[in-house]
Coordinates of C-alpha atoms in Angstrom, one line a residue:
Chain A
M1 CA 0.0 0.0 0.0
G2 CA 1.4 3.4 -0.9
E3 CA 2.0 6.0 1.7
A4 CA -0.9 8.4 2.0
Q5 CA 0.4 11.8 0.9
V6 CA -0.8 15.0 2.5
I7 CA -1.7 17.4 -0.3
P8 CA -2.5 20.8 1.2
L9 CA -5.1 22.6 -1.0
P10 CA -4.7 26.3 -1.8
R11 CA -7.4 28.3 -0.2
R12 CA -9.9 28.7 -3.0
E13 CA -11.4 32.1 -3.8
L14 CA -15.1 31.6 -3.5
D15 CA -17.2 32.3 -6.5
G16 CA -20.2 30.3 -5.4
P17 CA -22.5 31.3 -2.6
P18 CA -20.7 33.2 0.2
V19 CA -19.9 31.1 3.2
T20 CA -21.5 32.6 6.2
V21 CA -19.8 32.1 9.5
P22 CA -22.5 31.0 11.8
R23 CA -22.6 32.6 15.2
P24 CA -22.9 30.0 18.0
R25 CA -26.5 29.6 19.0
P26 CA -27.6 27.7 22.0
V27 CA -29.0 24.3 21.5
T28 CA -32.8 24.7 21.2
R29 CA -33.8 21.5 22.8
L30 CA -33.0 20.4 26.3
R31 CA -31.4 17.0 26.6
Q32 CA -33.8 14.2 27.4
R33 CA -32.6 10.7 27.7
R34 CA -34.7 7.8 26.6
E35 CA -35.5 5.4 29.3
A36 CA -32.7 2.8 29.1
P37 CA -33.8 -0.5 30.6
G38 CA -32.8 -0.9 34.2
L39 CA -29.6 -2.8 34.9
R40 CA -31.5 -5.8 36.0
A41 CA -33.6 -6.0 32.9
F42 CA -30.6 -5.4 30.8
V43 CA -28.7 -8.3 32.3
R44 CA -31.8 -10.5 31.9
N45 CA -32.2 -9.6 28.3
R46 CA -28.5 -10.3 27.7
L47 CA -28.7 -13.7 29.2
T48 CA -31.9 -14.7 27.2
G49 CA -30.8 -13.1 24.0
E50 CA -34.0 -11.1 24.0
Y51 CA -33.0 -7.8 22.4
P52 CA -33.3 -6.2 19.0
V53 CA -30.5 -5.9 16.6
D54 CA -30.9 -4.2 13.2
E55 CA -29.5 -5.6 9.9
F56 CA -26.3 -3.7 10.3
G57 CA -25.7 -5.4 13.7
F58 CA -26.6 -2.2 15.7
D59 CA -27.6 -3.1 19.2
P60 CA -29.3 0.1 20.7
E61 CA -29.8 -1.4 24.1
L62 CA -26.2 -2.2 24.5
T63 CA -25.1 1.1 23.1
D64 CA -27.3 3.2 25.5
T65 CA -26.8 1.1 28.6
L66 CA -23.1 0.2 28.4
L67 CA -21.2 2.2 25.7
L68 CA -22.6 5.7 25.8
P69 CA -22.6 6.4 29.5
P70 CA -18.8 6.3 30.0
L71 CA -18.4 8.3 26.7
R72 CA -20.9 10.8 28.0
A73 CA -18.8 11.2 31.2
V74 CA -15.7 11.9 29.1
Y75 CA -17.8 14.3 27.0
E76 CA -19.1 16.3 30.0
K77 CA -16.2 16.1 32.5
W78 CA -13.0 15.7 30.4
F79 CA -13.5 17.6 27.2
R80 CA -16.4 19.7 28.5
V81 CA -18.0 19.8 25.0
T82 CA -20.1 22.8 24.0
V83 CA -22.5 22.1 21.2
T84 CA -24.0 24.8 19.0
G85 CA -26.2 24.7 15.9
T86 CA -29.0 22.3 15.2
L87 CA -29.5 19.1 13.3
P88 CA -32.4 18.9 10.9
P89 CA -35.1 16.3 11.7
G90 CA -35.0 13.1 9.8
G91 CA -32.1 11.6 7.9
S92 CA -29.0 13.7 7.2
L93 CA -25.4 13.2 6.4
V94 CA -23.1 14.8 9.0
V95 CA -19.7 15.6 7.4
A96 CA -17.0 16.6 9.9
N97 CA -13.3 17.4 10.2
H98 CA -11.1 14.6 11.5
S99 CA -8.2 15.0 13.8
G100 CA -6.6 13.9 17.1
T101 CA -4.6 10.8 16.2
L102 CA -7.1 8.6 18.0
P103 CA -10.8 9.0 16.9
W104 CA -12.1 10.7 20.0
D105 CA -13.7 13.2 17.7
A106 CA -15.9 10.5 16.2
L107 CA -16.9 9.2 19.7
M108 CA -17.7 12.7 21.0
T109 CA -19.7 13.5 17.9
A110 CA -21.7 10.4 18.5
V111 CA -22.7 11.6 22.0
A112 CA -23.4 15.1 20.7
V113 CA -25.8 13.8 18.0
R114 CA -27.5 11.4 20.4
D115 CA -28.1 14.1 22.9
N116 CA -28.9 17.0 20.6
H117 CA -30.8 15.6 17.6
P118 CA -34.5 16.6 17.7
E119 CA -35.5 13.0 17.3
R120 CA -32.7 11.7 19.6
R121 CA -31.1 9.7 16.8
H122 CA -27.9 7.6 17.1
L123 CA -25.1 8.7 14.8
R124 CA -24.3 5.9 12.4
M125 CA -20.8 6.3 11.3
L126 CA -19.0 4.9 8.3
G127 CA -15.7 3.3 9.1
A128 CA -12.7 2.1 7.1
D129 CA -12.6 -1.7 6.3
L130 CA -9.5 -1.8 8.6
V131 CA -11.9 -1.4 11.6
F132 CA -14.0 -4.4 10.6
K133 CA -11.0 -6.7 10.1
V134 CA -9.8 -6.2 13.6
P135 CA -11.3 -8.7 16.2
V136 CA -13.3 -7.1 19.0
L137 CA -13.1 -3.6 17.4
G138 CA -15.0 -4.7 14.4
S139 CA -17.8 -6.4 16.3
L140 CA -18.0 -3.5 18.8
A141 CA -18.2 -1.0 15.9
R142 CA -21.1 -2.9 14.4
K143 CA -22.9 -3.3 17.7
S144 CA -22.6 0.5 18.3
G145 CA -24.1 1.3 15.0
Q146 CA -21.2 1.8 12.6
T147 CA -20.8 0.2 9.2
L148 CA -18.4 -0.1 6.3
A149 CA -17.8 3.1 4.4
C150 CA -19.4 1.9 1.1
R151 CA -22.1 3.6 -0.8
A152 CA -24.6 0.8 -0.6
D153 CA -24.6 0.8 3.2
A154 CA -24.6 4.6 3.5
V155 CA -27.5 5.1 1.1
R156 CA -29.5 2.3 2.8
L157 CA -29.0 4.0 6.2
L158 CA -29.9 7.5 4.9
R159 CA -33.0 6.2 3.1
A160 CA -34.1 4.6 6.4
G161 CA -34.0 8.1 7.9
E162 CA -30.8 7.6 10.0
V163 CA -28.2 10.3 10.7
V164 CA -25.0 9.1 9.1
G165 CA -21.5 10.5 10.0
V166 CA -18.6 10.6 7.6
W167 CA -15.0 11.9 8.0
P168 CA -14.0 12.5 4.4
E169 CA -10.4 13.3 5.2
G170 CA -9.9 9.8 6.6
F171 CA -6.5 8.8 7.9
K172 CA -5.0 11.8 6.2
G173 CA -7.0 14.0 8.6
I174 CA -6.8 12.2 11.8
G175 CA -3.1 11.4 11.4
K176 CA -1.9 14.8 10.3
P177 CA 1.1 16.4 12.1
F178 CA 0.4 19.0 14.8
H179 CA 1.7 21.9 12.8
E180 CA -1.1 21.4 10.3
R181 CA -3.8 21.6 12.9
Y182 CA -7.2 23.1 11.8
R183 CA -6.1 22.8 8.1
L184 CA -8.6 20.6 6.3
Q185 CA -7.0 17.9 4.2
R186 CA -8.3 16.8 0.8
F187 CA -12.0 15.6 0.9
G188 CA -11.4 12.4 -1.1
R189 CA -13.3 12.3 -4.3
G190 CA -16.5 13.7 -2.9
G191 CA -18.1 10.3 -2.5
F192 CA -20.2 11.6 0.3
V193 CA -21.9 14.1 -2.0
T194 CA -22.9 11.3 -4.4
T195 CA -24.3 9.4 -1.4
A196 CA -26.3 12.4 -0.2
L197 CA -27.6 13.1 -3.7
R198 CA -28.7 9.5 -4.2
A199 CA -30.4 9.4 -0.8
E200 CA -31.8 12.9 -1.2
V201 CA -30.8 14.1 2.2
P202 CA -29.2 17.3 3.5
I203 CA -25.5 17.5 4.3
V204 CA -24.7 18.9 7.8
P205 CA -21.2 20.5 7.9
C206 CA -19.9 19.8 11.3
S207 CA -16.8 21.6 12.7
I208 CA -15.0 20.2 15.7
V209 CA -12.6 22.3 17.7
G210 CA -10.5 20.9 20.5
A211 CA -9.7 17.4 19.1
E212 CA -6.6 18.7 17.3
E213 CA -4.7 19.2 20.5
I214 CA -5.5 16.0 22.4
H215 CA -2.6 14.1 21.0
P216 CA -0.2 16.6 19.4
K217 CA 1.5 14.4 16.8
I218 CA 5.1 15.6 16.3
A219 CA 6.5 12.6 14.5
D220 CA 5.5 9.4 12.7
L221 CA 7.4 6.2 13.1
K222 CA 6.6 4.9 9.6
P223 CA 8.6 1.6 9.6
L224 CA 6.9 0.6 12.9
A225 CA 3.5 1.6 11.5
K226 CA 4.2 -0.6 8.4
L227 CA 5.2 -3.5 10.6
L228 CA 2.0 -3.3 12.6
G229 CA -0.2 -2.7 9.6
L230 CA -1.3 0.7 10.9
P231 CA -1.8 3.8 8.8
Y232 CA 0.7 5.7 11.1
F233 CA 2.5 5.3 14.4
P234 CA 2.3 8.6 16.3
V235 CA 4.9 10.2 18.5
T236 CA 3.5 12.8 20.8
P237 CA 5.1 14.6 23.7
L238 CA 3.7 11.9 26.0
F239 CA 3.6 8.9 23.8
P240 CA 5.4 6.4 23.6
L241 CA 7.5 8.1 26.4
L242 CA 5.0 7.5 29.2
G243 CA 3.7 4.2 27.7
P244 CA 0.0 3.6 28.1
L245 CA -0.4 6.8 30.2
G246 CA 0.7 8.7 27.2
A247 CA -2.3 7.5 25.4
I248 CA -4.6 9.5 27.7
P249 CA -5.8 12.5 25.7
L250 CA -5.1 16.0 26.9
P251 CA -8.1 17.6 28.5
T252 CA -8.8 20.3 25.9
K253 CA -12.0 22.2 25.9
W254 CA -14.1 21.2 22.9
H255 CA -16.7 23.0 20.7
I256 CA -18.8 21.0 18.2
H257 CA -20.8 23.1 15.8
F258 CA -23.5 21.7 13.5
G259 CA -23.7 24.1 10.6
D260 CA -26.8 24.9 8.6
P261 CA -27.8 22.0 6.4
I262 CA -26.7 22.2 2.9
R263 CA -29.3 20.8 0.6
P264 CA -27.6 20.0 -2.7
A265 CA -30.0 21.2 -5.4
P266 CA -28.9 19.2 -8.4
S267 CA -29.4 21.2 -11.6
T268 CA -29.7 18.1 -13.6
P269 CA -31.3 14.8 -12.7
D270 CA -28.0 12.8 -13.1
A271 CA -26.0 15.2 -10.9
A272 CA -25.0 12.2 -8.7
D273 CA -22.8 11.1 -11.7
D274 CA -21.6 14.5 -12.7
P275 CA -18.0 15.1 -11.4
A276 CA -18.3 18.9 -11.8
Q277 CA -21.3 19.2 -9.6
I278 CA -20.1 16.7 -7.1
L279 CA -16.7 18.5 -6.6
E280 CA -18.4 21.9 -6.4
I281 CA -20.7 20.7 -3.6
A282 CA -17.9 19.0 -1.9
D283 CA -15.8 22.2 -2.0
T284 CA -18.7 24.2 -0.6
V285 CA -19.0 21.8 2.3
R286 CA -15.3 21.9 2.9
D287 CA -15.1 25.7 2.8
T288 CA -18.0 26.0 5.2
I289 CA -16.2 23.7 7.7
Q290 CA -12.9 25.5 7.2
A291 CA -14.4 28.9 7.7
T292 CA -16.3 27.9 10.8
L293 CA -13.1 26.3 12.2
D294 CA -11.1 29.4 11.6
H295 CA -13.8 31.5 13.3
L296 CA -14.1 29.2 16.3
V297 CA -10.4 28.8 16.8
A298 CA -9.8 32.6 16.6
T299 CA -12.5 33.3 19.1
R300 CA -11.9 30.6 21.7
P301 CA -10.5 31.9 25.0
S302 CA -8.2 29.1 25.7
I303 CA -7.2 25.6 24.5
F304 CA -8.0 24.1 27.9
Chain B
M1 CA -48.3 -20.2 -18.0
A2 CA -49.6 -22.9 -15.7
P3 CA -47.2 -25.8 -15.3
N4 CA -48.3 -29.2 -16.7
V5 CA -45.5 -31.6 -16.3
V6 CA -43.0 -30.7 -13.6
L7 CA -39.6 -32.3 -13.0
V8 CA -38.0 -31.7 -9.6
T9 CA -34.3 -32.6 -9.0
G10 CA -32.8 -33.7 -5.7
V11 CA -36.0 -35.0 -4.1
A12 CA -34.0 -36.9 -1.5
D13 CA -33.4 -33.5 0.1
R14 CA -36.1 -32.3 2.5
I15 CA -36.8 -29.0 0.7
A16 CA -37.0 -30.5 -2.7
G17 CA -39.0 -33.5 -1.4
R18 CA -41.5 -31.3 0.3
L19 CA -41.8 -29.2 -2.8
A20 CA -42.5 -32.3 -5.0
A21 CA -45.1 -33.5 -2.5
E22 CA -46.9 -30.1 -2.5
L23 CA -46.8 -29.9 -6.2
A24 CA -48.3 -33.4 -6.4
A25 CA -51.1 -32.3 -4.2
D26 CA -52.0 -29.6 -6.8
E27 CA -54.7 -31.0 -9.0
S28 CA -54.0 -28.7 -11.9
I29 CA -50.5 -30.2 -12.4
E30 CA -50.7 -33.3 -14.5
R31 CA -47.5 -35.1 -13.6
V32 CA -44.7 -34.5 -11.0
I33 CA -41.4 -36.3 -11.6
G34 CA -38.8 -36.5 -8.9
V35 CA -35.2 -37.2 -9.8
D36 CA -32.5 -38.2 -7.3
P37 CA -29.8 -40.9 -7.3
N38 CA -30.7 -41.6 -3.6
P39 CA -34.0 -42.7 -2.3
P40 CA -35.9 -40.0 -0.4
A41 CA -35.5 -40.2 3.4
T42 CA -39.2 -39.3 4.0
G43 CA -42.0 -41.0 2.0
L44 CA -43.3 -39.0 -1.0
P45 CA -46.9 -39.2 -2.1
E46 CA -47.7 -41.9 -4.8
R47 CA -48.3 -39.2 -7.4
V48 CA -44.6 -38.2 -7.4
E49 CA -43.0 -40.4 -10.0
L50 CA -39.5 -41.2 -8.8
V51 CA -36.6 -41.6 -11.3
A52 CA -33.5 -42.9 -9.6
A53 CA -31.0 -41.2 -11.9
D54 CA -27.7 -39.4 -11.4
P55 CA -28.1 -35.9 -12.9
R56 CA -24.6 -36.4 -14.4
G57 CA -25.9 -39.2 -16.5
P58 CA -27.9 -39.1 -19.7
L59 CA -31.1 -40.6 -18.2
V60 CA -32.5 -37.2 -17.2
T61 CA -32.4 -35.9 -20.8
R62 CA -34.4 -38.9 -21.9
V63 CA -37.0 -38.4 -19.1
L64 CA -37.3 -34.7 -20.1
R65 CA -38.1 -35.6 -23.6
S66 CA -40.3 -38.7 -23.2
A67 CA -42.5 -37.2 -20.4
G68 CA -42.9 -33.9 -22.2
V69 CA -41.6 -31.9 -19.2
D70 CA -42.5 -28.1 -19.4
T71 CA -41.2 -27.0 -16.0
V72 CA -37.9 -27.9 -14.4
V73 CA -37.2 -27.1 -10.8
H74 CA -33.5 -27.6 -10.0
A75 CA -34.0 -27.9 -6.3
A76 CA -31.1 -30.2 -5.4
P77 CA -28.9 -28.6 -2.7
L78 CA -25.6 -27.3 -3.9
T79 CA -23.5 -29.8 -2.0
G80 CA -21.3 -32.5 -3.4
P81 CA -18.9 -32.5 -6.2
G82 CA -21.3 -33.4 -9.0
Q83 CA -23.5 -30.3 -8.8
V84 CA -21.9 -28.2 -11.5
V85 CA -21.7 -31.1 -14.0
G86 CA -25.2 -32.1 -13.0
T87 CA -26.5 -28.6 -13.7
M88 CA -24.7 -28.5 -17.0
R89 CA -26.3 -31.8 -18.0
L90 CA -29.7 -30.7 -16.9
L91 CA -29.5 -27.5 -18.8
A92 CA -28.2 -29.3 -21.9
G93 CA -31.1 -31.7 -21.5
C94 CA -33.7 -28.8 -21.3
Q95 CA -32.2 -27.4 -24.4
R96 CA -32.3 -30.6 -26.3
A97 CA -35.8 -31.7 -25.2
G98 CA -37.2 -28.4 -26.5
G99 CA -40.4 -28.4 -24.5
V100 CA -39.1 -26.8 -21.3
R101 CA -40.8 -23.4 -20.9
K102 CA -39.8 -22.7 -17.3
L103 CA -36.7 -23.2 -15.2
V104 CA -36.6 -22.6 -11.4
V105 CA -33.2 -22.8 -9.8
R106 CA -32.5 -23.1 -6.1
S107 CA -29.4 -21.1 -5.4
T108 CA -27.8 -20.0 -2.2
A109 CA -26.9 -16.8 -0.5
E110 CA -23.4 -18.2 -0.3
V111 CA -22.8 -16.8 -3.7
Y112 CA -22.3 -13.4 -2.0
G113 CA -19.6 -14.6 0.4
A114 CA -19.0 -12.8 3.7
S115 CA -16.0 -10.6 4.5
A116 CA -14.9 -7.4 6.3
T117 CA -15.3 -5.5 3.0
S118 CA -18.8 -6.8 2.1
P119 CA -21.7 -4.4 2.3
A120 CA -23.9 -5.0 5.4
V121 CA -26.9 -6.0 3.2
F122 CA -26.7 -7.7 -0.1
T123 CA -29.1 -6.9 -2.9
E124 CA -29.6 -8.9 -6.1
Q125 CA -27.5 -6.4 -8.0
D126 CA -24.4 -7.0 -5.9
V127 CA -21.8 -8.9 -7.8
P128 CA -21.5 -12.4 -6.3
D129 CA -17.9 -13.2 -5.3
G130 CA -18.2 -15.8 -2.6
V131 CA -15.8 -18.6 -1.9
R132 CA -18.4 -21.2 -3.2
R133 CA -17.0 -21.4 -6.7
D134 CA -19.5 -24.3 -7.6
A135 CA -22.5 -22.2 -6.7
L136 CA -21.2 -19.3 -8.7
E137 CA -20.6 -21.6 -11.6
V138 CA -24.1 -23.1 -11.4
E139 CA -25.5 -19.6 -11.5
S140 CA -23.4 -18.5 -14.5
H141 CA -24.6 -21.6 -16.4
V142 CA -28.2 -20.7 -15.6
R143 CA -27.6 -17.1 -16.8
G144 CA -26.2 -18.5 -20.0
F145 CA -29.2 -20.7 -20.5
A146 CA -31.5 -17.7 -19.9
R147 CA -29.6 -15.7 -22.5
R148 CA -29.9 -18.4 -25.1
H149 CA -33.5 -19.0 -24.4
P150 CA -35.3 -15.7 -24.0
E151 CA -38.6 -17.5 -24.5
A152 CA -38.1 -19.5 -21.3
T153 CA -39.0 -18.1 -17.9
V154 CA -35.9 -18.5 -15.7
T155 CA -36.2 -17.8 -12.0
T156 CA -33.2 -18.1 -9.6
V157 CA -33.8 -17.9 -5.8
R158 CA -30.9 -17.3 -3.5
L159 CA -31.9 -18.9 -0.2
A160 CA -30.4 -17.7 3.1
E161 CA -29.2 -20.3 5.6
L162 CA -32.0 -22.8 6.3
L163 CA -33.1 -23.2 9.9
G164 CA -36.3 -24.3 11.5
S165 CA -37.8 -27.2 13.3
G166 CA -36.2 -30.4 12.2
A167 CA -33.9 -28.7 9.7
D168 CA -30.8 -30.6 9.0
S169 CA -28.2 -28.1 7.8
P170 CA -24.5 -27.5 8.7
L171 CA -25.6 -24.4 10.6
A172 CA -28.2 -26.5 12.5
R173 CA -25.7 -29.1 13.4
Y174 CA -23.2 -26.4 14.5
L175 CA -25.7 -24.6 16.8
A176 CA -26.7 -28.0 18.3
L177 CA -23.3 -28.5 19.8
P178 CA -23.5 -28.4 23.7
V179 CA -20.6 -26.0 23.7
V180 CA -20.4 -23.8 20.6
P181 CA -16.9 -22.7 19.5
T182 CA -17.0 -19.1 18.2
A183 CA -14.3 -16.8 16.9
L184 CA -13.0 -14.6 19.6
G185 CA -13.7 -10.9 19.0
F186 CA -16.3 -11.6 16.2
D187 CA -20.0 -11.6 16.4
A188 CA -21.7 -12.3 13.1
R189 CA -25.1 -11.2 12.0
V190 CA -27.1 -14.2 11.0
Q191 CA -30.2 -14.3 8.9
V192 CA -32.0 -17.5 8.4
L193 CA -34.9 -18.8 6.2
H194 CA -37.4 -21.2 7.5
P195 CA -37.6 -24.4 5.4
G196 CA -41.4 -23.8 5.1
D197 CA -40.8 -20.5 3.5
A198 CA -38.1 -21.9 1.2
V199 CA -40.6 -24.5 -0.1
A200 CA -43.3 -21.8 -0.5
V201 CA -40.9 -19.5 -2.4
L202 CA -39.9 -22.3 -4.8
R203 CA -43.6 -23.3 -5.2
R204 CA -44.6 -19.8 -6.1
A205 CA -41.9 -19.6 -8.7
V206 CA -43.4 -22.8 -10.3
T207 CA -47.0 -21.7 -10.3
H208 CA -46.3 -18.0 -11.3
D209 CA -44.2 -16.5 -14.0
L210 CA -41.6 -14.5 -12.2
P211 CA -38.4 -14.3 -14.2
G212 CA -35.2 -13.0 -12.5
V213 CA -33.0 -13.4 -9.5
Y214 CA -34.5 -13.1 -6.0
N215 CA -33.0 -13.1 -2.5
A216 CA -35.0 -15.1 0.1
G217 CA -34.4 -14.7 3.8
G218 CA -36.4 -14.1 7.0
D219 CA -36.9 -10.6 8.3
G220 CA -34.5 -9.3 10.9
V221 CA -31.2 -10.7 12.1
L222 CA -29.8 -12.4 15.2
L223 CA -26.2 -12.0 16.4
L224 CA -24.4 -15.3 16.7
S225 CA -23.9 -14.7 20.5
Q226 CA -27.5 -13.8 20.9
A227 CA -28.6 -17.0 19.0
I228 CA -26.5 -19.2 21.1
R229 CA -28.0 -17.7 24.3
R230 CA -31.5 -18.1 22.9
A231 CA -30.7 -21.7 22.3
G232 CA -29.5 -22.1 25.9
R233 CA -26.1 -23.2 24.7
V234 CA -22.7 -22.0 25.9
Q235 CA -20.3 -20.3 23.6
L236 CA -16.6 -21.0 23.8
P237 CA -14.6 -18.1 22.1
M238 CA -11.3 -19.1 20.6
P239 CA -8.9 -17.8 18.0
R240 CA -10.7 -17.6 14.7
A241 CA -8.4 -20.1 12.9
A242 CA -9.2 -22.8 15.5
V243 CA -13.0 -22.7 15.1
P244 CA -13.4 -25.0 12.1
A245 CA -11.1 -27.6 13.7
A246 CA -12.9 -27.4 17.1
A247 CA -16.3 -27.7 15.3
R248 CA -15.0 -30.8 13.4
L249 CA -13.8 -32.4 16.7
A250 CA -17.4 -32.0 17.9
R251 CA -18.6 -33.5 14.5
A252 CA -20.0 -30.4 13.0
E253 CA -18.4 -29.7 9.7
L254 CA -18.0 -26.0 8.8
S255 CA -17.5 -25.2 5.2
P256 CA -15.1 -22.4 4.4
D257 CA -18.1 -20.2 3.5
L258 CA -20.0 -21.0 6.7
A259 CA -16.8 -20.3 8.8
R260 CA -16.6 -16.9 7.1
L261 CA -20.3 -16.3 7.6
L262 CA -19.9 -17.0 11.3
N263 CA -17.2 -14.3 11.5
Y264 CA -18.6 -11.5 9.4
G265 CA -22.3 -12.3 9.0
R266 CA -24.5 -11.9 6.0
V267 CA -27.8 -10.3 5.4
L268 CA -29.9 -10.3 2.3
D269 CA -32.2 -7.5 1.1
T270 CA -35.6 -9.2 0.5
T271 CA -37.4 -6.1 -0.9
R272 CA -37.6 -7.6 -4.3
L273 CA -39.0 -10.9 -2.9
K274 CA -41.8 -9.0 -1.2
T275 CA -42.6 -6.6 -4.0
A276 CA -41.8 -8.0 -7.5
F277 CA -42.0 -11.6 -6.5
G278 CA -45.0 -11.1 -4.2
Y279 CA -44.0 -13.3 -1.2
A280 CA -43.4 -12.2 2.4
P281 CA -41.7 -14.9 4.5
R282 CA -44.0 -16.1 7.2
W283 CA -41.2 -16.8 9.7
S284 CA -38.8 -13.9 10.8
T285 CA -35.2 -14.9 11.5
T286 CA -36.0 -14.9 15.2
A287 CA -39.2 -17.0 14.8
A288 CA -37.5 -19.5 12.6
F289 CA -34.6 -19.8 15.1
D290 CA -37.0 -20.3 18.0
D291 CA -38.9 -22.9 16.0
Y292 CA -35.5 -24.6 15.5
V293 CA -34.7 -24.5 19.2
H294 CA -38.2 -25.8 20.0
G295 CA -37.7 -28.7 17.6
Q296 CA -34.4 -29.5 19.3
R297 CA -35.9 -29.7 22.7
R298 CA -38.7 -32.1 21.7

């Protein structure tokens, strides 16, 4: 496999619709948690195998009872996440920037969507096939609602009215060096736009501030990464120096902003196959996220 | 067009046998001919005319011609080494006999395979690339036949794993182990089809003209761990590579495809079955599984 190359894009002059930098708005709806089954009922259901699982392997009972509560504690106590903006009701495709060496940003966004979506949806994320090859991780990803990043699965979820999350920068984004923080990488080939057009759902640009500084990656041990079959092997000020302790993320203060939904209005019926339209919409989404990131980073009082 | 003389292959198998029996009970069908080299395990009604013939031999071609068969149901399960040659012979026979207007083929969901890079749900449009080369080859011969004979109605149904009361399948034998070896760190999504629904789907394809390829599986999925608990068994997680050997020790043979299925899982989209084909399975995956468990306890 070739080495993923980071290709910084020149900041494009906008000739399309101007990107408006949204002012942070308070979340309109108060958090309300769905009644999770009591612990006793949960254990009983586990033992008898009496719980629903959808065709992707998503187990909402397990997710809400065991997986989300510890993540919610990290979300509230460690990263102290502030959420602004709103998510549209019904199915949508949440497109976010990826960073932080370890995918804490994805986990925190999952909590943010679960607690702030008007219909209290779970975020269904699309993961690299690497995730599904790894024992434990793969089955845990499926049970918590994630699926393979392929168009068939994404369109199927969106048509069913689910909220789907994608990180178009992929490993290039999450594994980028610290000095490139808050600079969006290439957005693949805009596959997410085709998916949204096919499923006829809005795209929600999501900007995440704070994840960049949790594991400042200052070097990459490429031979070791290759040996372990990983996309990168990070060196941070604390890792591998402090061993497992160094893998604890720094307690930065986070801000997740869900931007106004972009409803791709295809000018032709076959826009989903038209590279010009796909790339234009992908650039609009990318520029929106970049502009919001710049604004939020410039106005935040402190990293911590 | 209503079938008049129906030939069913593989009637020693439970599904094919039950299909032949049901077709024999249908007054509008003049003759039902069952072909299998082995005698059927369960008795078939008198009206099913049995021909003890190896599908690889020339006898089937002669039967097709002399009996004036108009509908052929290739319902023999895709196991054993002779299936590809048997199918080629059968199709060649249909071609030579000339009177065959309809061909119904029982295929399997195994054609899709199961892997970490597979979509979560397979539709009929997905390109089959499973490890079951024989099943893929059978389907490709059937497609060739359909191309050469546009006047014939060719229906292929891809059946999910069969499980229900009294079902005898590799999956059923595996799940019946007192301690079930599973791959550590994997938990497959399993979709099953009740044998009763499998027979009903094949029967509908015989009595109605429904050309094309259709997936058939029960609604919903069970996770393997969940299924084992529902069956009141104990799972024994072990490294993935050791599972087939452990199952073999306990006398449950896992084919390479089934071993992969039990790691990654496989789910079929049955929208086309319910809409274009017009059949909604009566047993969901969970109901079929519970029926299987109930049958075990009796």
